Amino acid sequence: MEEKDIQSNVKQIFSSYLEKHSHRKTPERFAILEEIYSNPDHFDVDELYTKMKDKKYRVSRATLYNTIELLLDCNLIRRHQFGKNMSQFEASYGNKQHDHIIDVDTGKIVEFCDPRIQLIKNTIKEHFGVDVLHHSLNIFVRFPNKENSENSN
Amino acid sequence: MEEKDIQSNVKQIFSSYLEKHSHRKTPERFAILEEIYSNPDHFDVDELYTKMKDKKYRVSRATLYNTIELLLDCNLIRRHQFGKNMSQFEASYGNKQHDHIIDVDTGKIVEFCDPRIQLIKNTIKEHFGVDVLHHSLNIFVRFPNKENSENSN
DNA sequence: GTGTATGCAAACAATTTGCACGGAC
DNA sequence: GTCCGTGCAAATTGTTTGCATACAC
């Protein structure tokens, strides 16, 4: 799907969602959505705040937190916790569910998919008789072939 | 393994660890270890603080955080993030590595093991040429057979 | 006796809340 | 015109830090 189409589709989805839930279609909400979908990377609230402040549109942190809740609720973004006490997010429309490899030295994140995780979820569903809503799988790794192997204490 | 043996073993392990790293064997450190191993549940720092305050031994939060770092370092406890911006911990000696099912309605945690997760880790190691240090897999579920199905908005 | 560990309180960082004003409806 | 959503600042929560005292060594 083209970048342009994605932007257009997510606006449509968000708009319908707001309508359905009797929430107002404010310019701030759409500016936040657009900023998030202008970049596929993971982000935290402060990064989003700074990017928007530096660019065209500036919103308060309170509005960012508020809007992020709405975007989570309509599945346009996903929330992650990669071990720090801080939420990170990513746009989720147009990319399939995936998991994350975290380089413990740099914090860098690589995405991967493995079909076996779906099998595990199926087993959970059958064994416990529950609805599996979602999951998070993070693999923490170290790249051994690095020129500087950090300090060794 | 008996509860008593576990208590005794972990004290021995912690003691050796402190010795090896030239850290002092303070009564606070052993009181914290004992409190953690007196109960197999997950806990957060505040719960631990309150439990110890109510009981025999009272330590400051600063000491709790400090000691928890040591216990993580010698693998006597594990740290988890279950979606909240708060660390939770669990005693890890004498139980094997496992993953977690989280009931999104109650926050209740069930542990499970699935050997396929190890296969996924092996694949990651081979495919990316990395050392896999650890992982965290959380499955968020809802129990459909509940008398009160919460509010439905 | 030395110097690390402790307790306390202040500092911090991420997030939430309260409130007055502005704009979507 | 209503009243929800916004921006701001203050409040809260989880965690860290600074410093004087206490105690493990």
Coordinates of C-alpha atoms (C1' of nucleotides) in Angstrom, one line a residue:
Chain A
M1 CA 0.0 0.0 0.0
E2 CA 1.2 3.5 -0.8
E3 CA 2.2 5.9 1.9
K4 CA -0.5 8.3 0.7
D5 CA -3.2 5.7 0.8
I6 CA -2.2 4.8 4.3
Q7 CA -2.5 8.4 5.5
S8 CA -5.8 8.6 3.9
N9 CA -7.1 5.4 5.2
V10 CA -6.1 6.0 8.8
K11 CA -7.7 9.4 8.7
Q12 CA -10.9 7.8 7.5
I13 CA -10.7 5.1 10.2
F14 CA -10.1 7.6 13.0
S15 CA -12.8 9.9 11.7
S16 CA -15.4 7.1 11.8
Y17 CA -14.2 6.0 15.2
L18 CA -14.6 9.6 16.6
E19 CA -18.0 9.9 15.1
K20 CA -19.2 6.6 16.4
H21 CA -18.1 7.5 19.9
S22 CA -19.4 11.0 19.8
H23 CA -15.9 12.5 20.1
R24 CA -15.0 15.8 18.4
K25 CA -12.9 15.9 15.3
T26 CA -10.4 18.4 16.4
P27 CA -7.4 19.5 14.3
E28 CA -5.1 18.5 17.1
R29 CA -6.2 14.9 16.9
F30 CA -5.7 14.6 13.2
A31 CA -2.4 16.4 13.4
I32 CA -1.2 13.9 15.9
L33 CA -2.4 11.0 13.8
E34 CA -0.6 12.4 10.7
E35 CA 2.6 12.9 12.6
I36 CA 2.6 9.4 13.9
Y37 CA 1.9 7.9 10.4
S38 CA 4.6 10.1 8.8
N39 CA 7.3 7.9 10.3
P40 CA 7.2 4.1 10.8
D41 CA 9.6 4.1 13.8
H42 CA 8.8 3.5 17.4
F43 CA 8.3 6.7 19.5
D44 CA 7.6 7.8 23.0
V45 CA 5.4 10.7 24.1
D46 CA 8.3 13.1 24.6
E47 CA 9.8 12.4 21.1
L48 CA 6.4 12.9 19.6
Y49 CA 6.0 16.2 21.6
T50 CA 9.4 17.5 20.4
K51 CA 8.9 16.5 16.8
M52 CA 5.5 18.3 16.6
K53 CA 6.8 21.3 18.4
D54 CA 9.7 21.6 16.0
K55 CA 7.4 21.2 13.0
K56 CA 4.2 22.6 11.9
Y57 CA 1.9 21.8 14.7
R58 CA 2.4 22.0 18.5
V59 CA 0.1 20.3 21.0
S60 CA 0.3 19.9 24.7
R61 CA 1.5 16.8 26.4
A62 CA -1.9 16.3 27.9
T63 CA -3.5 16.2 24.5
L64 CA -0.9 13.8 23.3
Y65 CA -1.7 11.4 26.1
N66 CA -5.4 11.8 25.6
T67 CA -5.2 11.2 21.8
I68 CA -2.9 8.3 22.2
E69 CA -5.6 6.6 24.3
L70 CA -8.1 7.1 21.5
L71 CA -5.7 5.7 18.9
L72 CA -5.0 2.7 21.0
D73 CA -8.7 2.1 21.4
C74 CA -9.3 2.1 17.7
N75 CA -6.2 0.0 17.0
L76 CA -4.4 2.6 15.0
I77 CA -1.3 2.3 17.2
R78 CA 0.2 -0.3 19.5
R79 CA 1.8 0.2 22.9
H80 CA 5.0 -1.4 24.0
Q81 CA 7.1 -1.6 27.1
F82 CA 10.7 -2.5 26.3
G83 CA 11.9 -2.7 29.9
K84 CA 12.2 1.0 30.6
N85 CA 9.5 2.6 32.7
M86 CA 8.1 4.4 29.7
S87 CA 5.6 3.5 27.0
Q88 CA 6.7 3.4 23.4
F89 CA 4.3 3.3 20.5
E90 CA 4.1 2.5 16.9
A91 CA 1.7 2.9 14.0
S92 CA -0.1 -0.4 13.4
Y93 CA -2.2 0.1 10.3
G94 CA -0.9 -1.6 7.2
N95 CA 1.8 -3.6 8.9
K96 CA 1.2 -7.0 10.4
Q97 CA 1.6 -8.0 14.0
H98 CA 5.2 -8.6 14.8
D99 CA 7.5 -9.1 17.7
H100 CA 10.7 -7.3 18.8
I101 CA 14.4 -8.0 19.3
I102 CA 16.0 -5.5 21.6
D103 CA 19.8 -4.9 21.5
V104 CA 20.5 -4.5 25.2
D105 CA 23.6 -2.4 24.5
T106 CA 22.1 0.1 22.2
G107 CA 18.4 -0.1 22.8
K108 CA 18.0 -0.6 19.0
I109 CA 14.9 -2.5 18.0
V110 CA 14.5 -5.0 15.2
E111 CA 11.2 -6.5 14.2
F112 CA 10.5 -10.1 13.4
C113 CA 7.7 -12.5 12.7
D114 CA 7.6 -16.1 13.7
P115 CA 4.5 -18.2 13.0
R116 CA 5.1 -20.4 16.0
I117 CA 3.9 -17.6 18.3
Q118 CA 0.4 -18.0 16.8
L119 CA 0.5 -21.7 17.6
I120 CA 1.4 -20.9 21.2
K121 CA -1.6 -18.6 21.3
N122 CA -3.9 -21.2 19.9
T123 CA -2.7 -23.6 22.6
I124 CA -3.4 -21.1 25.3
K125 CA -6.8 -20.4 24.0
E126 CA -7.7 -24.1 23.9
H127 CA -6.0 -25.1 27.2
F128 CA -7.4 -22.3 29.3
G129 CA -10.6 -21.5 27.4
V130 CA -9.8 -17.8 27.2
D131 CA -10.0 -15.2 24.5
V132 CA -6.5 -14.2 23.5
L133 CA -6.6 -10.5 22.9
H134 CA -3.0 -9.8 22.1
H135 CA 0.5 -10.6 23.2
S136 CA 4.0 -9.1 23.5
L137 CA 7.2 -11.0 22.9
N138 CA 10.5 -9.3 23.4
I139 CA 13.8 -11.0 22.9
F140 CA 16.8 -9.3 24.5
V141 CA 20.0 -9.9 22.7
R142 CA 23.6 -8.8 22.4
F143 CA 25.5 -8.5 19.1
P144 CA 28.8 -10.2 19.7
N145 CA 30.5 -8.8 16.5
K146 CA 30.8 -5.3 17.8
E147 CA 34.1 -3.4 17.5
N148 CA 33.7 -2.0 21.0
S149 CA 32.4 -4.6 23.4
E150 CA 31.4 -1.9 26.0
N151 CA 33.0 -2.0 29.4
S152 CA 33.2 -5.4 30.9
N153 CA 32.2 -4.9 34.5
Chain B
M1 CA 12.5 -28.9 46.9
E2 CA 11.3 -27.9 50.3
E3 CA 10.5 -24.4 51.2
K4 CA 13.1 -24.5 54.0
D5 CA 15.8 -25.7 51.6
I6 CA 15.0 -23.0 49.1
Q7 CA 15.3 -20.3 51.8
S8 CA 18.6 -21.8 52.9
N9 CA 20.0 -22.2 49.4
V10 CA 19.2 -18.7 48.2
K11 CA 20.8 -17.2 51.4
Q12 CA 23.9 -19.2 50.5
I13 CA 23.9 -18.0 46.9
F14 CA 23.3 -14.4 47.9
S15 CA 26.0 -14.6 50.5
S16 CA 28.5 -15.9 48.1
Y17 CA 27.5 -13.3 45.6
L18 CA 28.0 -10.5 48.1
E19 CA 31.4 -11.9 49.1
K20 CA 32.6 -12.3 45.6
H21 CA 31.7 -8.7 44.8
S22 CA 32.9 -7.2 48.0
H23 CA 29.5 -6.1 49.1
R24 CA 28.6 -6.1 52.8
K25 CA 26.3 -8.7 54.3
T26 CA 23.8 -6.4 56.0
P27 CA 20.8 -7.7 57.9
E28 CA 18.6 -5.6 55.6
R29 CA 19.7 -7.4 52.5
F30 CA 19.0 -10.8 54.0
A31 CA 15.7 -9.7 55.4
I32 CA 14.6 -8.5 52.0
L33 CA 15.7 -11.8 50.4
E34 CA 13.8 -13.8 53.0
E35 CA 10.7 -11.7 52.6
I36 CA 10.8 -12.2 48.8
Y37 CA 11.2 -15.9 49.1
S38 CA 8.5 -16.3 51.7
N39 CA 5.9 -15.9 49.0
P40 CA 5.9 -17.1 45.4
D41 CA 3.8 -14.3 44.0
H42 CA 4.8 -11.4 41.9
F43 CA 5.3 -8.2 43.7
D44 CA 6.2 -4.6 43.2
V45 CA 8.4 -2.4 45.3
D46 CA 5.6 -0.7 47.1
E47 CA 4.0 -4.0 48.1
L48 CA 7.3 -5.3 49.3
Y49 CA 7.8 -2.1 51.3
T50 CA 4.4 -2.4 52.9
K51 CA 4.7 -6.1 53.7
M52 CA 8.0 -5.6 55.4
K53 CA 6.8 -2.5 57.3
D54 CA 3.8 -4.4 58.6
K55 CA 5.9 -7.3 59.7
K56 CA 9.1 -7.8 61.5
Y57 CA 11.5 -5.8 59.5
R58 CA 11.2 -2.3 58.0
V59 CA 13.6 -1.0 55.4
S60 CA 13.6 2.2 53.3
R61 CA 12.5 2.2 49.8
A62 CA 16.0 3.3 48.7
T63 CA 17.4 0.1 50.2
L64 CA 14.8 -2.0 48.5
Y65 CA 15.7 -0.6 45.1
N66 CA 19.4 -1.1 45.9
T67 CA 19.0 -4.7 47.0
I68 CA 16.7 -5.6 44.2
E69 CA 19.5 -4.6 41.8
L70 CA 21.8 -7.0 43.5
L71 CA 19.2 -9.8 43.5
L72 CA 18.6 -9.3 39.8
D73 CA 22.4 -9.3 39.2
C74 CA 22.8 -12.7 40.8
N75 CA 19.6 -14.1 39.2
L76 CA 17.7 -14.6 42.4
I77 CA 14.8 -12.6 41.1
R78 CA 13.4 -11.6 37.7
R79 CA 12.0 -8.3 36.6
H80 CA 8.8 -8.0 34.6
Q81 CA 6.8 -5.2 32.9
F82 CA 3.2 -6.2 32.5
G83 CA 2.0 -3.1 30.7
K84 CA 1.9 -0.8 33.6
N85 CA 4.7 1.7 34.0
M86 CA 6.0 -0.1 37.1
S87 CA 8.3 -3.0 37.6
Q88 CA 7.1 -6.2 39.0
F89 CA 9.4 -9.0 40.3
E90 CA 9.3 -12.6 41.3
A91 CA 11.7 -15.0 43.0
S92 CA 13.3 -17.1 40.4
Y93 CA 15.4 -19.8 42.3
G94 CA 13.9 -23.2 42.1
N95 CA 11.3 -22.5 39.4
K96 CA 12.0 -22.8 35.8
Q97 CA 11.8 -20.0 33.3
H98 CA 8.2 -19.4 32.3
D99 CA 6.0 -16.9 30.6
H100 CA 2.8 -15.1 31.6
I101 CA -0.8 -14.9 30.8
I102 CA -2.4 -11.7 32.1
D103 CA -6.1 -11.4 32.6
V104 CA -6.8 -7.9 31.3
D105 CA -9.9 -7.5 33.5
T106 CA -8.4 -8.4 36.8
G107 CA -4.7 -8.1 36.3
K108 CA -4.3 -11.6 37.6
I109 CA -1.3 -13.5 36.3
V110 CA -1.0 -17.2 35.3
E111 CA 2.3 -18.8 34.4
F112 CA 2.8 -21.2 31.6
C113 CA 5.6 -22.9 29.7
D114 CA 5.8 -23.7 26.1
P115 CA 8.8 -25.3 24.6
R116 CA 8.2 -23.6 21.2
I117 CA 9.5 -20.3 22.6
Q118 CA 12.9 -21.9 22.9
L119 CA 12.8 -22.9 19.3
I120 CA 11.9 -19.3 18.3
K121 CA 14.9 -18.1 20.3
N122 CA 17.2 -20.6 18.6
T123 CA 16.0 -19.4 15.3
I124 CA 16.7 -15.8 16.3
K125 CA 20.2 -16.7 17.4
E126 CA 21.0 -18.5 14.1
H127 CA 19.3 -16.0 11.8
F128 CA 20.7 -12.8 13.3
G129 CA 23.9 -14.2 14.8
V130 CA 23.2 -12.7 18.2
D131 CA 23.5 -14.0 21.8
V132 CA 20.0 -14.3 23.2
L133 CA 20.1 -13.1 26.8
H134 CA 16.5 -13.5 27.8
H135 CA 13.0 -12.9 26.6
S136 CA 9.6 -11.9 27.9
L137 CA 6.4 -13.2 26.5
N138 CA 3.1 -11.9 27.8
I139 CA -0.3 -13.1 26.6
F140 CA -3.2 -10.8 27.4
V141 CA -6.5 -12.6 27.7
R142 CA -10.0 -12.3 28.8
F143 CA -11.9 -15.1 30.6
P144 CA -15.3 -15.3 28.8
N145 CA -17.0 -17.4 31.4
K146 CA -17.3 -14.7 34.0
E147 CA -20.6 -14.0 35.8
N148 CA -20.1 -10.2 35.4
S149 CA -18.8 -9.4 32.0
E150 CA -17.7 -5.9 33.1
N151 CA -19.2 -2.9 31.5
S152 CA -19.4 -3.2 27.7
N153 CA -18.2 0.1 26.4
Chain C
dG1 C1' 39.0 3.2 62.2
dT2 C1' 37.4 3.1 57.2
dG3 C1' 34.3 3.4 54.0
dT4 C1' 30.1 1.2 52.3
dA5 C1' 25.0 0.8 53.2
dT6 C1' 21.3 2.8 55.3
dG7 C1' 17.3 6.1 56.0
dC8 C1' 15.5 10.2 54.9
dA9 C1' 14.1 13.8 52.1
dA10 C1' 14.6 16.1 48.0
dA11 C1' 15.0 15.5 43.0
dC12 C1' 13.5 13.5 38.8
dA13 C1' 10.8 11.6 35.0
dA14 C1' 6.6 9.8 33.0
dT15 C1' 2.0 10.4 33.4
dT16 C1' -2.5 12.3 35.3
dT17 C1' -5.5 15.7 36.9
dG18 C1' -7.9 20.4 37.7
dC19 C1' -9.4 24.3 35.8
dA20 C1' -10.4 28.2 32.8
dC21 C1' -10.8 29.3 28.0
dG22 C1' -11.7 28.2 23.1
dG23 C1' -13.7 26.0 19.4
dA24 C1' -16.5 21.8 17.3
dC25 C1' -21.0 20.8 17.1
Chain D
dG1 C1' -25.0 28.6 22.9
dT2 C1' -23.3 24.0 24.9
dC3 C1' -20.1 21.5 26.7
dC4 C1' -16.1 18.7 25.2
dG5 C1' -11.2 19.2 24.2
dT6 C1' -7.3 22.1 24.8
dG7 C1' -3.2 24.2 27.2
dC8 C1' -1.1 25.1 31.3
dA9 C1' 0.5 24.2 35.7
dA10 C1' 0.1 21.6 39.7
dA11 C1' -0.4 16.9 41.5
dT12 C1' 0.8 12.0 41.6
dT13 C1' 3.5 7.9 41.0
dG14 C1' 7.5 5.1 40.5
dT15 C1' 12.3 5.6 40.9
dT16 C1' 16.9 7.8 41.8
dT17 C1' 20.1 10.8 44.1
dG18 C1' 22.6 13.5 47.9
dC19 C1' 24.0 13.5 52.3
dA20 C1' 24.7 12.6 57.2
dT21 C1' 24.8 8.8 60.2
dA22 C1' 25.4 3.8 61.4
dC23 C1' 27.5 -0.4 61.2
dA24 C1' 30.1 -4.4 58.5
dC25 C1' 34.5 -5.2 57.8

